Amino acid sequence: MRGHLLLVEDEANMAKMQARILQRHGYTVEAAGHGQDALRLLGQTNFDVVITDLKMPVMDGMQLLSAMQTRAYECPVIVLTGYGTIESAVAAMQSGAADYLTKPCNPDELLLKVEKLVETRRLRQEVSQLRHEVRRYKRFGELIGHSAAMRHLYATIGSISGNKSTVLITGESGTGKELVARTIHLKGPWADQPFLALNCGAMSETLLDSQLFGHKRGAFTGAIADHDGVFQAASGGTLFLDEVAEIPLPLQVKFLRAVQEREVTPLGASRPIKVGVRIIAASNTNLEQAVATGTFRKDLFYRLNVVPIHLPPLKERRDDIPLLVDHLVAVFSAAYKVQPKRLTTEALDKLVAYAWPGNVRELQNVIERLFALHHGQEITAADLPAPISGFTQADPHFDVWADFPSLASMERSLISAALRRGNGNKNEAARLLKIDRQRLYRKMEKYRLENGD
């Protein structure tokens, strides 16, 4: 179906002819003999376009337009008018009609106008839906952020959470790889099944073998009872393996079989055991480089890298820092049983500007430290740890012998930065620049700027 149309026409033959033309081109058409009948149908059905005559009994086209505006029906309207009544068409356009045609109308012209309005309406609906998604995606489960990188991450999680594809998450330490893995698990149909996490770099080869695959009683000194490994314990759910690059090469062969065949052989056992588990691996090192240097098996890398997810460092998604700060303030206010603290604008600016080598984990530690050591209600830049409070972005420095940037380019950059700081809010940008809103509009038009882009 190309679109759902409402045809309002009191002449039955004219209505049938126009309906046949539209239906032959894939449109679904409903007809009404006057404005009141059309209003009844508009209250029951969502139409893409209304095509209405002006001169009708009971309720004419102008009265229909007025009633549609009163009831906030956003469906576009094409008005049909006879020759010599162009003034009526102009009046109808002023009353909210999207377009008009003179009767008898040219079928090709009618189809062209309908197609254009249907496409415009669909595009507006898509834009509205995208805006709704952006607002909704400021948070996704326990993940927080509305940057482009985070929205892409949310879409990926939404695509894969319903299946058990193997996932490889890469990113610097502290970027939240386990939180992403847990979100993938909780968003899927197996959320009520086990989620187990194991750090592969925190134990010896023998102990890691036992933790992964289990062991039988007597398999090694101290093995006084049978033990299920995490592959068996997480069966039916999700197994998250962090620092997977730390698995020793001899153990990688056994691990490859577990990933490939979904079966494990416990230490001391003679037969493999089938396991139905989703595997999510993570690494803060470059696995492709590890393959090149021979410390990680190429076949294992390909088995793990079915769905790759890369988490950018926090410094590459600074737009998310205010949201993360608000969330962490709420979390630690509840944990410390105190009223939420308020950060000054300068303090928040320092947090946004800092490089965060420890990523989200470091930010979390900083906010908790503020709650533990600072008892005031307001947090200023001076209350922040020295590496952050003393951090300032370098001021632009121009060599006196080099070419200076133009004043216009500097002004454009400053306005763009203010718009970004204000998240596109022009009132806030004007306040930051200490100019009035109308002057900001003129500058934006001059430099062809839109919300800092």
Coordinates of C-alpha atoms in Angstrom, one line a residue:
M1 CA 0.0 0.0 0.0
R2 CA 1.5 3.3 -1.1
G3 CA -0.8 5.4 1.1
H4 CA -4.2 5.7 2.8
L5 CA -6.3 8.6 1.2
L6 CA -9.6 10.2 2.2
L7 CA -11.6 11.6 -0.8
V8 CA -14.3 14.1 0.1
E9 CA -16.6 14.7 -2.9
D10 CA -20.4 15.1 -3.1
E11 CA -20.6 14.2 -6.8
A12 CA -20.7 10.4 -6.8
N13 CA -19.5 9.9 -10.4
M14 CA -16.6 12.3 -9.8
A15 CA -15.7 10.5 -6.6
K16 CA -15.7 7.1 -8.3
M17 CA -13.5 8.3 -11.2
Q18 CA -10.9 9.9 -8.9
A19 CA -10.9 6.8 -6.6
R20 CA -10.3 4.4 -9.5
I21 CA -7.3 6.6 -10.7
L22 CA -5.8 6.5 -7.2
Q23 CA -6.5 2.9 -6.6
R24 CA -4.9 1.8 -9.9
H25 CA -1.6 3.4 -8.6
G26 CA -1.6 1.5 -5.3
Y27 CA -3.4 3.8 -2.9
T28 CA -6.2 2.8 -0.6
V29 CA -9.1 5.2 -0.9
E30 CA -12.1 5.9 1.4
A31 CA -14.8 8.3 0.3
A32 CA -17.0 10.8 2.2
G33 CA -19.9 12.8 0.7
H34 CA -19.4 16.0 2.9
G35 CA -17.3 17.4 5.6
Q36 CA -19.1 15.9 8.6
D37 CA -18.8 12.4 7.2
A38 CA -15.1 13.1 6.6
L39 CA -14.6 14.2 10.2
R40 CA -16.1 11.0 11.4
L41 CA -13.7 9.0 9.3
L42 CA -10.7 11.1 10.4
G43 CA -11.6 10.3 14.0
Q44 CA -11.4 6.6 13.3
T45 CA -8.5 6.2 10.8
N46 CA -5.1 7.7 10.2
F47 CA -5.0 9.0 6.7
D48 CA -1.9 10.1 4.8
V49 CA -3.7 12.7 2.6
V50 CA -7.2 14.3 2.4
I51 CA -8.5 15.4 -1.0
T52 CA -11.6 17.6 -0.7
D53 CA -13.9 19.6 -2.8
L54 CA -14.7 23.1 -1.6
K55 CA -18.4 23.3 -2.5
M56 CA -20.4 20.6 -0.7
P57 CA -23.7 20.4 1.3
V58 CA -23.9 19.9 5.1
M59 CA -20.2 21.0 5.6
D60 CA -18.1 22.5 2.9
G61 CA -14.3 22.2 2.4
M62 CA -13.5 25.5 4.2
Q63 CA -15.5 24.4 7.2
L64 CA -13.8 21.0 7.1
L65 CA -10.3 22.6 7.1
S66 CA -11.3 24.7 10.1
A67 CA -12.6 21.7 12.0
M68 CA -9.5 19.7 11.2
Q69 CA -7.3 22.5 12.6
T70 CA -9.5 22.7 15.7
R71 CA -9.1 19.0 16.3
A72 CA -5.4 19.1 15.5
Y73 CA -5.6 16.6 12.7
E74 CA -2.1 16.8 11.0
C75 CA -3.1 15.1 7.8
P76 CA -2.2 17.3 4.7
V77 CA -5.2 18.5 2.5
I78 CA -5.5 19.0 -1.2
V79 CA -8.4 21.3 -2.1
L80 CA -10.3 20.8 -5.4
T81 CA -11.8 24.0 -6.8
G82 CA -13.6 24.9 -10.1
Y83 CA -12.3 27.4 -12.7
G84 CA -12.8 31.0 -11.7
T85 CA -12.6 30.4 -8.0
I86 CA -8.9 30.7 -7.5
E87 CA -9.6 33.2 -4.7
S88 CA -11.3 30.3 -2.8
A89 CA -8.2 28.1 -3.3
V90 CA -5.9 30.9 -2.0
A91 CA -8.2 31.3 1.1
A92 CA -8.1 27.5 1.6
M93 CA -4.3 27.6 1.5
Q94 CA -4.3 30.3 4.1
S95 CA -6.6 28.2 6.2
G96 CA -4.1 25.3 6.2
A97 CA -4.5 23.4 2.9
A98 CA -1.3 21.9 1.6
D99 CA -2.1 22.3 -2.1
Y100 CA -5.0 22.8 -4.6
L101 CA -6.1 21.7 -8.0
T102 CA -8.7 23.1 -10.4
K103 CA -11.6 20.9 -11.6
P104 CA -11.7 18.8 -13.6
C105 CA -8.2 18.0 -12.4
N106 CA -5.5 16.3 -14.5
P107 CA -5.0 12.8 -13.2
D108 CA -1.2 12.9 -13.6
E109 CA -1.1 16.2 -11.7
L110 CA -3.3 14.8 -9.0
L111 CA -1.1 11.7 -8.6
L112 CA 2.0 13.8 -8.5
K113 CA 0.7 16.1 -5.7
V114 CA -0.6 13.1 -3.7
E115 CA 2.8 11.2 -4.1
K116 CA 4.7 14.3 -3.0
L117 CA 2.5 14.8 0.1
V118 CA 2.5 11.1 1.1
E119 CA 6.4 11.1 0.9
T120 CA 6.7 14.3 2.9
R121 CA 4.4 12.9 5.6
R122 CA 6.3 9.7 5.8
L123 CA 9.7 11.6 6.0
R124 CA 8.3 13.7 8.9
Q125 CA 7.1 10.6 10.7
E126 CA 10.6 9.0 10.3
V127 CA 12.3 12.2 11.6
S128 CA 9.9 12.2 14.6
Q129 CA 10.6 8.6 15.3
L130 CA 14.4 9.2 15.1
R131 CA 14.1 12.1 17.5
H132 CA 12.1 9.9 19.9
E133 CA 14.8 7.2 19.6
V134 CA 17.5 9.8 20.4
R135 CA 15.6 10.9 23.5
R136 CA 14.9 7.3 24.6
Y137 CA 18.5 6.2 24.0
K138 CA 20.0 8.5 26.6
R139 CA 19.8 5.3 28.6
F140 CA 19.7 1.6 27.6
G141 CA 19.4 -0.7 30.5
E142 CA 22.4 0.2 32.8
L143 CA 24.2 1.9 29.9
I144 CA 24.1 5.7 29.8
G145 CA 24.9 8.1 27.0
H146 CA 23.4 9.7 23.9
S147 CA 26.6 10.1 21.8
A148 CA 26.7 8.7 18.3
A149 CA 28.9 5.9 19.5
M150 CA 26.5 4.9 22.3
R151 CA 23.4 5.1 20.0
H152 CA 25.3 2.7 17.6
L153 CA 26.0 0.4 20.5
Y154 CA 22.4 0.3 21.6
A155 CA 21.3 -0.5 18.0
T156 CA 23.8 -3.4 17.9
I157 CA 22.7 -4.8 21.3
G158 CA 19.1 -4.6 20.1
S159 CA 20.0 -6.6 17.0
I160 CA 21.9 -9.4 18.7
S161 CA 20.3 -9.8 22.1
G162 CA 17.7 -12.2 20.6
N163 CA 20.2 -14.7 19.4
K164 CA 23.3 -16.5 20.8
S165 CA 25.9 -15.2 18.4
T166 CA 29.4 -15.0 19.9
V167 CA 30.5 -11.5 20.7
L168 CA 33.9 -9.9 21.0
I169 CA 34.1 -6.6 23.0
T170 CA 37.2 -4.6 22.7
G171 CA 38.2 -1.3 24.4
E172 CA 40.4 0.3 27.0
S173 CA 40.2 -0.8 30.6
G174 CA 37.4 0.9 32.4
T175 CA 35.1 1.5 29.4
G176 CA 32.4 -0.9 30.7
K177 CA 32.9 -4.1 28.7
E178 CA 31.3 -6.3 31.4
L179 CA 28.4 -3.9 31.7
V180 CA 27.8 -4.2 27.9
A181 CA 28.0 -8.0 28.1
R182 CA 25.5 -8.0 31.0
T183 CA 23.1 -5.7 29.0
I184 CA 23.2 -8.0 26.0
H185 CA 22.3 -10.9 28.3
L186 CA 19.5 -9.0 30.1
K187 CA 17.9 -7.7 26.9
G188 CA 17.6 -11.2 25.5
P189 CA 15.0 -14.0 26.0
W190 CA 17.5 -15.8 28.3
A191 CA 17.7 -13.0 30.9
D192 CA 16.5 -15.4 33.6
Q193 CA 19.3 -17.8 32.9
P194 CA 22.8 -17.6 34.5
F195 CA 25.2 -14.8 33.6
L196 CA 28.8 -15.8 34.7
A197 CA 31.9 -13.6 34.4
L198 CA 35.5 -14.9 34.5
N199 CA 38.7 -12.9 34.3
C200 CA 41.1 -15.1 32.3
G201 CA 44.2 -13.1 33.3
A202 CA 43.9 -13.6 37.0
M203 CA 45.0 -17.2 37.5
S204 CA 47.5 -19.9 36.5
E205 CA 47.0 -22.2 33.5
T206 CA 45.9 -25.2 35.5
L207 CA 43.5 -23.2 37.6
L208 CA 42.1 -21.5 34.5
D209 CA 41.6 -24.9 32.9
S210 CA 39.7 -26.1 35.9
Q211 CA 37.6 -22.8 36.1
L212 CA 36.7 -22.9 32.5
F213 CA 36.1 -26.6 31.9
G214 CA 35.7 -28.1 35.3
H215 CA 37.5 -31.2 36.8
K216 CA 36.9 -34.6 38.2
R217 CA 37.8 -35.7 41.7
G218 CA 41.5 -36.6 41.8
A219 CA 42.4 -34.8 38.5
F220 CA 45.2 -32.9 40.4
T221 CA 46.4 -32.4 43.9
G222 CA 43.7 -30.8 45.9
A223 CA 40.8 -31.9 43.6
I224 CA 38.8 -33.6 46.4
A225 CA 35.4 -33.4 44.5
D226 CA 34.0 -33.0 41.0
H227 CA 33.7 -29.4 39.9
D228 CA 31.6 -27.9 37.1
G229 CA 33.5 -25.2 35.1
V230 CA 31.9 -21.9 34.1
F231 CA 30.9 -23.4 30.7
Q232 CA 28.7 -25.9 32.4
A233 CA 27.5 -23.6 35.2
A234 CA 26.4 -20.9 32.6
S235 CA 24.7 -23.4 30.3
G236 CA 21.5 -21.9 29.0
G237 CA 22.7 -18.4 29.7
T238 CA 25.7 -16.2 29.0
L239 CA 29.4 -16.7 29.8
F240 CA 31.5 -13.5 29.8
L241 CA 35.3 -14.1 29.5
D242 CA 37.3 -10.9 30.2
E243 CA 41.0 -10.5 29.2
V244 CA 40.6 -13.4 26.8
A245 CA 44.0 -12.5 25.3
E246 CA 45.6 -13.8 28.5
I247 CA 44.6 -17.5 27.9
P248 CA 47.8 -19.4 27.5
L249 CA 48.5 -20.8 24.0
P250 CA 48.4 -24.5 25.1
L251 CA 44.9 -23.9 26.6
Q252 CA 43.7 -22.0 23.6
V253 CA 43.3 -25.2 21.6
K254 CA 40.9 -26.6 24.2
F255 CA 39.2 -23.3 24.4
L256 CA 38.7 -23.2 20.6
R257 CA 37.0 -26.5 20.7
A258 CA 34.6 -25.3 23.4
V259 CA 33.7 -22.2 21.4
Q260 CA 33.4 -24.1 18.1
E261 CA 31.6 -27.3 19.2
R262 CA 29.9 -26.0 22.4
E263 CA 31.3 -28.9 24.3
V264 CA 33.9 -29.2 27.1
T265 CA 36.0 -32.0 28.6
P266 CA 36.7 -31.5 32.3
L267 CA 40.1 -32.3 33.6
G268 CA 40.3 -36.0 34.4
A269 CA 37.2 -36.8 32.3
S270 CA 37.2 -39.1 29.2
R271 CA 34.1 -37.8 27.5
P272 CA 33.1 -34.3 26.4
I273 CA 29.9 -32.6 27.8
K274 CA 27.6 -30.5 25.6
V275 CA 27.0 -27.0 26.8
G276 CA 24.4 -24.5 25.5
V277 CA 25.9 -21.2 26.4
R278 CA 26.4 -17.8 24.7
I279 CA 30.0 -16.7 24.8
I280 CA 30.9 -13.0 25.1
A281 CA 34.7 -12.4 25.1
A282 CA 36.5 -9.2 25.9
S283 CA 39.9 -7.8 25.6
N284 CA 41.7 -4.5 26.3
T285 CA 44.5 -5.5 24.0
N286 CA 44.6 -5.6 20.2
L287 CA 43.9 -9.3 19.4
E288 CA 44.8 -8.9 15.7
Q289 CA 48.2 -7.7 16.8
A290 CA 48.4 -10.7 19.2
V291 CA 47.6 -13.0 16.3
A292 CA 50.4 -11.3 14.2
T293 CA 52.9 -11.8 17.1
G294 CA 51.9 -15.4 17.6
T295 CA 50.5 -15.1 21.1
F296 CA 46.9 -15.7 20.1
R297 CA 45.5 -18.3 17.6
K298 CA 44.1 -16.9 14.4
D299 CA 41.4 -19.5 14.2
L300 CA 40.3 -18.7 17.8
F301 CA 40.2 -15.0 16.9
Y302 CA 37.9 -15.6 14.0
R303 CA 35.6 -17.8 16.1
L304 CA 35.3 -15.1 18.8
N305 CA 35.0 -12.2 16.4
V306 CA 31.6 -13.0 15.0
V307 CA 30.0 -9.8 16.3
P308 CA 32.7 -7.3 17.1
I309 CA 31.8 -4.4 19.4
H310 CA 34.4 -1.6 20.1
L311 CA 33.9 0.7 23.1
P312 CA 35.5 4.1 22.6
P313 CA 37.4 5.7 25.5
L314 CA 35.5 8.3 27.5
K315 CA 37.5 11.1 26.1
E316 CA 36.0 10.4 22.7
R317 CA 32.4 10.7 23.9
R318 CA 32.6 13.8 26.1
D319 CA 28.9 14.6 25.4
D320 CA 28.0 11.6 27.7
I321 CA 30.0 12.8 30.7
P322 CA 27.3 15.2 32.1
L323 CA 24.7 12.3 31.9
L324 CA 27.1 9.9 33.6
V325 CA 27.9 12.5 36.3
D326 CA 24.1 13.0 37.0
H327 CA 23.7 9.2 37.2
L328 CA 26.6 8.7 39.5
V329 CA 25.6 11.6 41.8
A330 CA 22.2 9.9 42.2
V331 CA 23.7 6.5 42.8
F332 CA 26.1 7.7 45.6
S333 CA 23.5 10.0 47.1
A334 CA 21.4 6.9 47.7
A335 CA 24.4 4.9 48.9
Y336 CA 25.6 7.6 51.3
K337 CA 22.0 8.5 52.3
V338 CA 22.5 12.2 51.6
Q339 CA 20.9 14.8 49.5
P340 CA 22.2 14.9 45.9
K341 CA 25.2 17.2 45.6
R342 CA 25.2 20.0 43.0
L343 CA 28.2 20.5 40.7
T344 CA 29.0 24.1 39.7
T345 CA 29.3 24.8 36.0
E346 CA 33.1 25.2 36.3
A347 CA 33.4 21.9 38.1
L348 CA 31.4 20.1 35.4
D349 CA 33.4 21.8 32.7
K350 CA 36.6 20.5 34.3
L351 CA 35.2 16.9 34.4
V352 CA 34.2 17.2 30.7
A353 CA 37.6 18.6 29.7
Y354 CA 39.7 16.0 31.6
A355 CA 41.3 13.2 29.5
W356 CA 40.0 10.3 31.7
P357 CA 42.8 7.7 31.2
G358 CA 40.8 5.3 33.5
N359 CA 37.6 5.9 31.5
V360 CA 34.2 5.5 33.2
R361 CA 35.7 3.5 36.1
E362 CA 37.9 6.5 37.0
L363 CA 35.0 8.9 36.7
Q364 CA 33.0 6.6 39.1
N365 CA 35.9 6.6 41.6
V366 CA 36.2 10.4 41.4
I367 CA 32.5 11.0 42.1
E368 CA 32.5 8.5 45.0
R369 CA 35.6 10.2 46.5
L370 CA 33.7 13.5 46.4
F371 CA 30.9 12.0 48.4
A372 CA 33.3 10.3 50.9
L373 CA 35.5 13.4 51.5
H374 CA 33.4 16.4 50.7
H375 CA 30.5 17.2 53.1
G376 CA 29.2 20.3 51.5
Q377 CA 26.1 20.5 49.2
E378 CA 27.9 22.1 46.3
I379 CA 31.0 20.8 44.6
T380 CA 33.3 23.4 43.0
A381 CA 36.3 23.0 40.7
A382 CA 38.5 23.4 43.7
D383 CA 37.0 20.2 45.3
L384 CA 38.0 18.0 42.4
P385 CA 41.3 16.0 42.6
A386 CA 44.4 17.9 41.6
P387 CA 44.9 16.2 38.2
I388 CA 41.4 17.3 37.2
S389 CA 41.1 20.7 38.9
G390 CA 44.5 21.7 37.5
F391 CA 43.6 20.5 34.0
T392 CA 43.1 23.2 31.5
Q393 CA 42.8 22.9 27.7
A394 CA 45.6 24.7 26.0
D395 CA 44.8 28.2 24.9
P396 CA 45.3 28.8 21.2
H397 CA 48.8 30.1 20.6
F398 CA 49.8 31.7 17.4
D399 CA 53.3 32.2 16.2
V400 CA 53.7 35.9 15.4
W401 CA 55.5 34.9 12.2
A402 CA 52.9 32.4 11.1
D403 CA 49.6 33.2 9.3
F404 CA 46.9 34.2 11.8
P405 CA 43.4 32.7 11.3
S406 CA 40.8 35.2 10.2
L407 CA 38.6 36.9 12.7
A408 CA 35.6 35.4 10.9
S409 CA 36.9 31.9 11.3
M410 CA 37.6 32.4 15.0
E411 CA 34.1 33.8 15.5
R412 CA 32.5 30.9 13.6
S413 CA 34.5 28.4 15.8
L414 CA 33.4 30.2 19.0
I415 CA 29.7 30.2 18.0
S416 CA 29.9 26.5 17.0
A417 CA 31.5 25.6 20.4
A418 CA 28.8 27.5 22.3
L419 CA 26.1 25.6 20.4
R420 CA 27.8 22.3 21.2
R421 CA 28.2 23.2 24.9
G422 CA 24.5 24.1 25.0
N423 CA 23.5 20.9 23.2
G424 CA 21.9 22.9 20.4
N425 CA 20.0 25.2 22.7
K426 CA 20.2 28.6 21.2
N427 CA 19.2 30.5 24.4
E428 CA 22.0 28.8 26.3
A429 CA 24.5 29.5 23.5
A430 CA 23.6 33.1 23.4
R431 CA 24.0 33.3 27.2
L432 CA 27.5 31.7 27.0
L433 CA 28.5 34.2 24.2
K434 CA 26.9 37.1 26.2
I435 CA 24.9 38.2 23.1
D436 CA 21.2 38.4 22.5
R437 CA 19.3 35.6 20.7
Q438 CA 18.6 37.6 17.5
R439 CA 22.2 38.5 17.1
L440 CA 23.1 34.8 17.5
Y441 CA 20.6 33.9 14.7
R442 CA 22.1 36.5 12.4
K443 CA 25.6 35.1 13.1
M444 CA 24.4 31.5 12.5
E445 CA 22.9 32.5 9.2
K446 CA 26.0 34.4 8.2
Y447 CA 28.3 31.4 8.9
R448 CA 25.7 28.8 7.8
L449 CA 25.7 27.1 11.2
E450 CA 23.0 24.8 12.6
N451 CA 23.3 23.6 16.2
G452 CA 27.1 23.6 16.1
D453 CA 27.5 21.3 13.1

